[in-house]
PDB file of C-alpha atoms in Angstrom:
ATOM      1  CA  MET A   1      82.679  99.772 122.345  1.00 41.00           C
ATOM      2  CA  GLN A   2      83.606 103.108 120.763  1.00 40.00           C
ATOM      3  CA  HIS A   3      85.923 103.857 123.678  1.00 37.00           C
ATOM      4  CA  LEU A   4      87.640 100.498 123.169  1.00 36.00           C
ATOM      5  CA  ALA A   5      87.949 101.125 119.434  1.00 40.00           C
ATOM      6  CA  PHE A   6      89.340 104.622 120.060  1.00 32.00           C
ATOM      7  CA  THR A   7      91.811 103.286 122.636  1.00 33.00           C
ATOM      8  CA  LEU A   8      92.835 100.458 120.303  1.00 37.00           C
ATOM      9  CA  GLY A   9      93.218 102.977 117.484  1.00 40.00           C
ATOM     10  CA  LEU A  10      95.481 105.181 119.604  1.00 34.00           C
ATOM     11  CA  THR A  11      97.523 102.170 120.686  1.00 33.00           C
ATOM     12  CA  LEU A  12      97.974 101.063 117.095  1.00 37.00           C
ATOM     13  CA  LEU A  13      98.732 104.631 116.037  1.00 36.00           C
ATOM     14  CA  ALA A  14     101.569 104.750 118.532  1.00 36.00           C
ATOM     15  CA  VAL A  15     103.228 101.605 117.162  1.00 39.00           C
ATOM     16  CA  LEU A  16     102.707 102.034 113.426  1.00 40.00           C
ATOM     17  CA  PRO A  17     105.587 103.455 111.420  1.00 41.00           C
ATOM     18  CA  SER A  18     104.790 106.633 109.569  1.00 39.00           C
ATOM     19  CA  ALA A  19     104.734 106.783 105.801  1.00 41.00           C
ATOM     20  CA  GLY A  20     107.563 109.213 105.130  1.00 42.00           C
ATOM     21  CA  ALA A  21     107.096 112.308 107.238  1.00 41.00           C
ATOM     22  CA  ARG A  22     103.355 111.754 107.558  1.00 52.00           C
ATOM     23  CA  ALA A  23     102.032 110.063 110.685  1.00 56.00           C
ATOM     24  CA  ALA A  24      99.355 107.400 110.364  1.00 63.00           C
ATOM     25  CA  THR A  25      95.819 108.626 110.920  1.00 73.00           C
ATOM     26  CA  ALA A  26      93.566 107.074 113.535  1.00 74.00           C
ATOM     27  CA  GLU A  27      91.573 105.515 110.675  1.00 73.00           C
ATOM     28  CA  GLU A  28      94.714 103.959 109.194  1.00 72.00           C
ATOM     29  CA  ALA A  29      95.673 102.634 112.598  1.00 75.00           C
ATOM     30  CA  MET A  30      92.231 101.110 113.090  1.00 75.00           C
ATOM     31  CA  LEU A  31      92.300  99.433 109.671  1.00 81.00           C
ATOM     32  CA  GLN A  32      95.696  97.833 110.302  1.00 81.00           C
ATOM     33  CA  GLN A  33      94.109  95.342 112.703  1.00 87.00           C
ATOM     34  CA  PHE A  34      91.807  93.850 110.085  1.00 94.00           C
ATOM     35  CA  ARG A  35      93.058  90.646 108.461  1.00 95.00           C
ATOM     36  CA  PHE A  36      91.168  88.257 106.210  1.00 97.00           C
ATOM     37  CA  THR A  37      91.798  84.649 105.315  1.00 97.00           C
ATOM     38  CA  SER A  38      92.987  84.641 101.712  1.00 97.00           C
ATOM     39  CA  ILE A  39      91.263  82.310  99.281  1.00 97.00           C
ATOM     40  CA  ASP A  40      94.806  81.314  98.246  1.00 95.00           C
ATOM     41  CA  GLY A  41      95.785  80.464 101.832  1.00 95.00           C
ATOM     42  CA  GLY A  42      97.388  82.610 104.485  1.00 96.00           C
ATOM     43  CA  GLN A  43      96.222  86.043 105.520  1.00 96.00           C
ATOM     44  CA  ILE A  44      95.725  89.342 103.711  1.00 96.00           C
ATOM     45  CA  GLY A  45      94.746  92.707 105.073  1.00 94.00           C
ATOM     46  CA  PHE A  46      95.219  96.417 105.316  1.00 92.00           C
ATOM     47  CA  THR A  47      98.818  96.158 106.503  1.00 91.00           C
ATOM     48  CA  ASP A  48      99.559  94.666 103.066  1.00 94.00           C
ATOM     49  CA  TRP A  49      97.870  97.625 101.361  1.00 94.00           C
ATOM     50  CA  ALA A  50      99.069 100.471 103.607  1.00 90.00           C
ATOM     51  CA  GLY A  51      99.312 103.754 101.749  1.00 91.00           C
ATOM     52  CA  HIS A  52      97.038 102.573  98.927  1.00 96.00           C
ATOM     53  CA  PRO A  53      93.348 103.154  98.291  1.00 97.00           C
ATOM     54  CA  VAL A  54      91.373  99.911  98.545  1.00 98.00           C
ATOM     55  CA  LEU A  55      88.026  99.095  96.950  1.00 98.00           C
ATOM     56  CA  ILE A  56      86.320  96.204  98.718  1.00 98.00           C
ATOM     57  CA  ALA A  57      83.280  94.406  97.302  1.00 98.00           C
ATOM     58  CA  ASN A  58      81.305  91.636  98.951  1.00 98.00           C
ATOM     59  CA  THR A  59      80.675  89.100  96.205  1.00 98.00           C
ATOM     60  CA  ALA A  60      78.782  85.908  95.433  1.00 98.00           C
ATOM     61  CA  SER A  61      79.127  83.438  92.578  1.00 98.00           C
ATOM     62  CA  LEU A  62      75.427  82.734  92.011  1.00 98.00           C
ATOM     63  CA  CYS A  63      74.046  86.284  92.049  1.00 98.00           C
ATOM     64  CA  GLY A  64      72.549  88.286  89.206  1.00 98.00           C
ATOM     65  CA  TYR A  65      75.341  90.821  89.816  1.00 98.00           C
ATOM     66  CA  THR A  66      78.105  88.206  89.471  1.00 98.00           C
ATOM     67  CA  PRO A  67      79.132  89.559  86.035  1.00 98.00           C
ATOM     68  CA  GLN A  68      80.475  92.561  87.987  1.00 98.00           C
ATOM     69  CA  TYR A  69      83.525  90.384  88.606  1.00 98.00           C
ATOM     70  CA  ASN A  70      84.535  91.467  85.083  1.00 98.00           C
ATOM     71  CA  ASP A  71      84.224  95.116  86.123  1.00 98.00           C
ATOM     72  CA  LEU A  72      86.127  94.597  89.378  1.00 98.00           C
ATOM     73  CA  GLN A  73      88.975  92.987  87.434  1.00 98.00           C
ATOM     74  CA  ALA A  74      88.866  95.734  84.783  1.00 98.00           C
ATOM     75  CA  LEU A  75      89.046  98.417  87.487  1.00 98.00           C
ATOM     76  CA  TYR A  76      91.980  96.623  89.107  1.00 98.00           C
ATOM     77  CA  ASP A  77      93.738  96.272  85.755  1.00 98.00           C
ATOM     78  CA  ALA A  78      93.201  99.952  84.919  1.00 98.00           C
ATOM     79  CA  TYR A  79      94.465 101.353  88.233  1.00 98.00           C
ATOM     80  CA  ARG A  80      96.691  98.792  89.949  1.00 98.00           C
ATOM     81  CA  ASP A  81      99.893 100.298  88.550  1.00 98.00           C
ATOM     82  CA  ARG A  82      98.850 103.606  90.121  1.00 97.00           C
ATOM     83  CA  GLY A  83      98.272 101.931  93.491  1.00 97.00           C
ATOM     84  CA  LEU A  84      94.617 100.887  93.680  1.00 98.00           C
ATOM     85  CA  VAL A  85      93.887  97.559  95.360  1.00 98.00           C
ATOM     86  CA  VAL A  86      90.575  95.837  94.580  1.00 98.00           C
ATOM     87  CA  VAL A  87      89.505  93.072  96.952  1.00 98.00           C
ATOM     88  CA  ALA A  88      86.660  90.591  96.447  1.00 98.00           C
ATOM     89  CA  VAL A  89      85.099  89.243  99.636  1.00 98.00           C
ATOM     90  CA  PRO A  90      82.937  86.209  98.810  1.00 98.00           C
ATOM     91  CA  SER A  91      80.035  85.852 101.220  1.00 98.00           C
ATOM     92  CA  ASP A  92      77.138  83.453 101.603  1.00 98.00           C
ATOM     93  CA  ASP A  93      75.169  85.843 103.812  1.00 98.00           C
ATOM     94  CA  PHE A  94      72.567  86.142 101.035  1.00 98.00           C
ATOM     95  CA  ARG A  95      72.694  82.415 100.241  1.00 98.00           C
ATOM     96  CA  GLN A  96      74.181  82.841  96.774  1.00 98.00           C
ATOM     97  CA  GLU A  97      77.724  81.564  97.197  1.00 98.00           C
ATOM     98  CA  LEU A  98      79.147  78.204  96.214  1.00 98.00           C
ATOM     99  CA  GLY A  99      79.761  75.570  98.867  1.00 95.00           C
ATOM    100  CA  SER A 100      83.522  75.864  99.321  1.00 97.00           C
ATOM    101  CA  GLU A 101      86.346  78.311  98.868  1.00 97.00           C
ATOM    102  CA  GLN A 102      87.966  76.025  96.289  1.00 97.00           C
ATOM    103  CA  GLU A 103      84.738  76.054  94.261  1.00 98.00           C
ATOM    104  CA  VAL A 104      84.634  79.861  94.451  1.00 98.00           C
ATOM    105  CA  LYS A 105      88.280  80.160  93.427  1.00 97.00           C
ATOM    106  CA  ASP A 106      87.861  77.735  90.508  1.00 97.00           C
ATOM    107  CA  PHE A 107      84.645  79.458  89.388  1.00 98.00           C
ATOM    108  CA  CYS A 108      86.261  82.910  89.410  1.00 97.00           C
ATOM    109  CA  GLU A 109      89.413  81.771  87.638  1.00 95.00           C
ATOM    110  CA  LEU A 110      87.514  79.822  84.970  1.00 96.00           C
ATOM    111  CA  ASN A 111      84.731  82.330  84.301  1.00 97.00           C
ATOM    112  CA  TYR A 112      86.360  85.683  85.078  1.00 97.00           C
ATOM    113  CA  ASP A 113      90.140  85.127  84.998  1.00 96.00           C
ATOM    114  CA  LEU A 114      90.456  87.008  88.299  1.00 96.00           C
ATOM    115  CA  ASP A 115      93.864  87.825  89.694  1.00 96.00           C
ATOM    116  CA  LEU A 116      92.773  90.491  92.172  1.00 97.00           C
ATOM    117  CA  PRO A 117      93.068  89.699  95.891  1.00 97.00           C
ATOM    118  CA  MET A 118      90.206  87.565  97.169  1.00 98.00           C
ATOM    119  CA  THR A 119      89.327  86.514 100.683  1.00 98.00           C
ATOM    120  CA  GLY A 120      87.865  83.257 101.824  1.00 98.00           C
ATOM    121  CA  ILE A 121      84.109  83.053 102.273  1.00 98.00           C
ATOM    122  CA  THR A 122      83.373  85.741 104.877  1.00 98.00           C
ATOM    123  CA  HIS A 123      80.348  87.007 106.803  1.00 98.00           C
ATOM    124  CA  VAL A 124      79.639  90.662 105.994  1.00 98.00           C
ATOM    125  CA  ARG A 125      76.426  91.284 107.981  1.00 97.00           C
ATOM    126  CA  GLY A 126      75.021  90.978 111.442  1.00 95.00           C
ATOM    127  CA  GLU A 127      76.556  89.610 114.620  1.00 96.00           C
ATOM    128  CA  THR A 128      78.840  87.186 112.790  1.00 97.00           C
ATOM    129  CA  ALA A 129      80.224  89.825 110.405  1.00 98.00           C
ATOM    130  CA  HIS A 130      83.969  90.017 109.925  1.00 97.00           C
ATOM    131  CA  PRO A 131      85.432  92.745 112.206  1.00 96.00           C
ATOM    132  CA  PHE A 132      86.077  95.041 109.209  1.00 96.00           C
ATOM    133  CA  PHE A 133      82.408  94.945 108.231  1.00 97.00           C
ATOM    134  CA  SER A 134      81.341  95.396 111.877  1.00 96.00           C
ATOM    135  CA  TRP A 135      83.629  98.447 112.082  1.00 94.00           C
ATOM    136  CA  LEU A 136      82.197  99.768 108.826  1.00 95.00           C
ATOM    137  CA  ARG A 137      78.642  99.363 110.159  1.00 96.00           C
ATOM    138  CA  GLU A 138      79.454 100.967 113.519  1.00 94.00           C
ATOM    139  CA  SER A 139      81.614 103.824 112.247  1.00 92.00           C
ATOM    140  CA  GLN A 140      79.924 104.618 108.922  1.00 94.00           C
ATOM    141  CA  GLY A 141      76.421 103.173 109.237  1.00 96.00           C
ATOM    142  CA  PHE A 142      77.118 101.082 106.124  1.00 97.00           C
ATOM    143  CA  GLU A 143      76.297  97.402 105.954  1.00 97.00           C
ATOM    144  CA  PRO A 144      75.990  95.441 102.700  1.00 98.00           C
ATOM    145  CA  GLN A 145      72.339  95.088 101.790  1.00 97.00           C
ATOM    146  CA  TRP A 146      73.047  92.580  99.028  1.00 98.00           C
ATOM    147  CA  ASN A 147      75.938  91.095  97.094  1.00 98.00           C
ATOM    148  CA  PHE A 148      78.364  93.380  95.256  1.00 98.00           C
ATOM    149  CA  ASN A 149      78.112  96.339  97.611  1.00 98.00           C
ATOM    150  CA  LYS A 150      81.342  98.342  97.438  1.00 98.00           C
ATOM    151  CA  VAL A 151      83.363 100.560  99.741  1.00 98.00           C
ATOM    152  CA  LEU A 152      86.390 102.682  98.861  1.00 98.00           C
ATOM    153  CA  ILE A 153      88.941 103.207 101.606  1.00 96.00           C
ATOM    154  CA  GLY A 154      91.435 106.007 101.028  1.00 95.00           C
ATOM    155  CA  ALA A 155      95.183 105.697 101.510  1.00 93.00           C
ATOM    156  CA  ASP A 156      94.705 107.590 104.783  1.00 90.00           C
ATOM    157  CA  GLY A 157      92.180 105.037 106.041  1.00 90.00           C
ATOM    158  CA  SER A 158      89.113 107.204 105.541  1.00 92.00           C
ATOM    159  CA  VAL A 159      85.962 105.850 103.934  1.00 95.00           C
ATOM    160  CA  LEU A 160      85.698 107.720 100.632  1.00 97.00           C
ATOM    161  CA  GLY A 161      82.494 106.174  99.348  1.00 97.00           C
ATOM    162  CA  THR A 162      80.034 103.328  99.583  1.00 98.00           C
ATOM    163  CA  TRP A 163      77.881 101.975  96.784  1.00 98.00           C
ATOM    164  CA  GLY A 164      75.129  99.431  96.402  1.00 97.00           C
ATOM    165  CA  SER A 165      74.912  96.473  94.071  1.00 98.00           C
ATOM    166  CA  SER A 166      73.649  98.361  91.043  1.00 97.00           C
ATOM    167  CA  GLU A 167      76.643 100.727  90.920  1.00 98.00           C
ATOM    168  CA  VAL A 168      79.019  99.251  88.338  1.00 98.00           C
ATOM    169  CA  PRO A 169      82.674  99.257  89.483  1.00 98.00           C
ATOM    170  CA  THR A 170      83.803 100.795  86.172  1.00 98.00           C
ATOM    171  CA  GLY A 171      81.020 103.396  86.154  1.00 98.00           C
ATOM    172  CA  PRO A 172      81.677 107.101  86.655  1.00 98.00           C
ATOM    173  CA  ALA A 173      80.714 107.283  90.337  1.00 98.00           C
ATOM    174  CA  ILE A 174      83.357 104.763  91.377  1.00 98.00           C
ATOM    175  CA  THR A 175      86.031 105.627  88.815  1.00 98.00           C
ATOM    176  CA  GLN A 176      85.831 109.329  89.686  1.00 98.00           C
ATOM    177  CA  ALA A 177      86.203 108.492  93.381  1.00 98.00           C
ATOM    178  CA  VAL A 178      89.156 106.208  92.570  1.00 98.00           C
ATOM    179  CA  GLU A 179      90.804 108.921  90.441  1.00 98.00           C
ATOM    180  CA  ALA A 180      90.397 111.436  93.279  1.00 98.00           C
ATOM    181  CA  ALA A 181      91.816 108.945  95.804  1.00 98.00           C
ATOM    182  CA  LEU A 182      94.836 108.270  93.604  1.00 98.00           C
ATOM    183  CA  ALA A 183      95.421 111.992  93.033  1.00 95.00           C
ATOM    184  CA  SER A 184      95.571 112.794  96.731  1.00 86.00           C
TER     185      SER A 184
END
């Protein structure tokens, strides 16, 4: 599997345009393959966010950590003009998500006024995990243990940090990592 991923990464690296004079890293090339269904319809993914740091959080509407939606939106509002992308990935892997994507979208708009990118309901664990989360587990040993786990991907495609549910998106651990990612 790692050989296939490495080969795929090299193949993608060969066809990706460079950002200015800088060539894409193998990590960037690997990330470019990952697409998600958008909760608004269509597809979203790392090709849309190339050259930007991306904070991804697996979320759920009926979790005790659900108020972190406010913090995810606040982080996005504070740093989006500098290039940060914050993505919510609703998941029912812990049996705390609403029954449909429309319900999730309505809930988030009504209760949290979210305008950050959001995927459709997505598996984040185990054999049925979305390929991004499978890659994250295989390459970094990180798999969400509960809702509102977070991962920061640098503009170069490297994993800059992972955090559990209790780490608030606007807390110092994440904001310092975001500031460092935006400065590089």
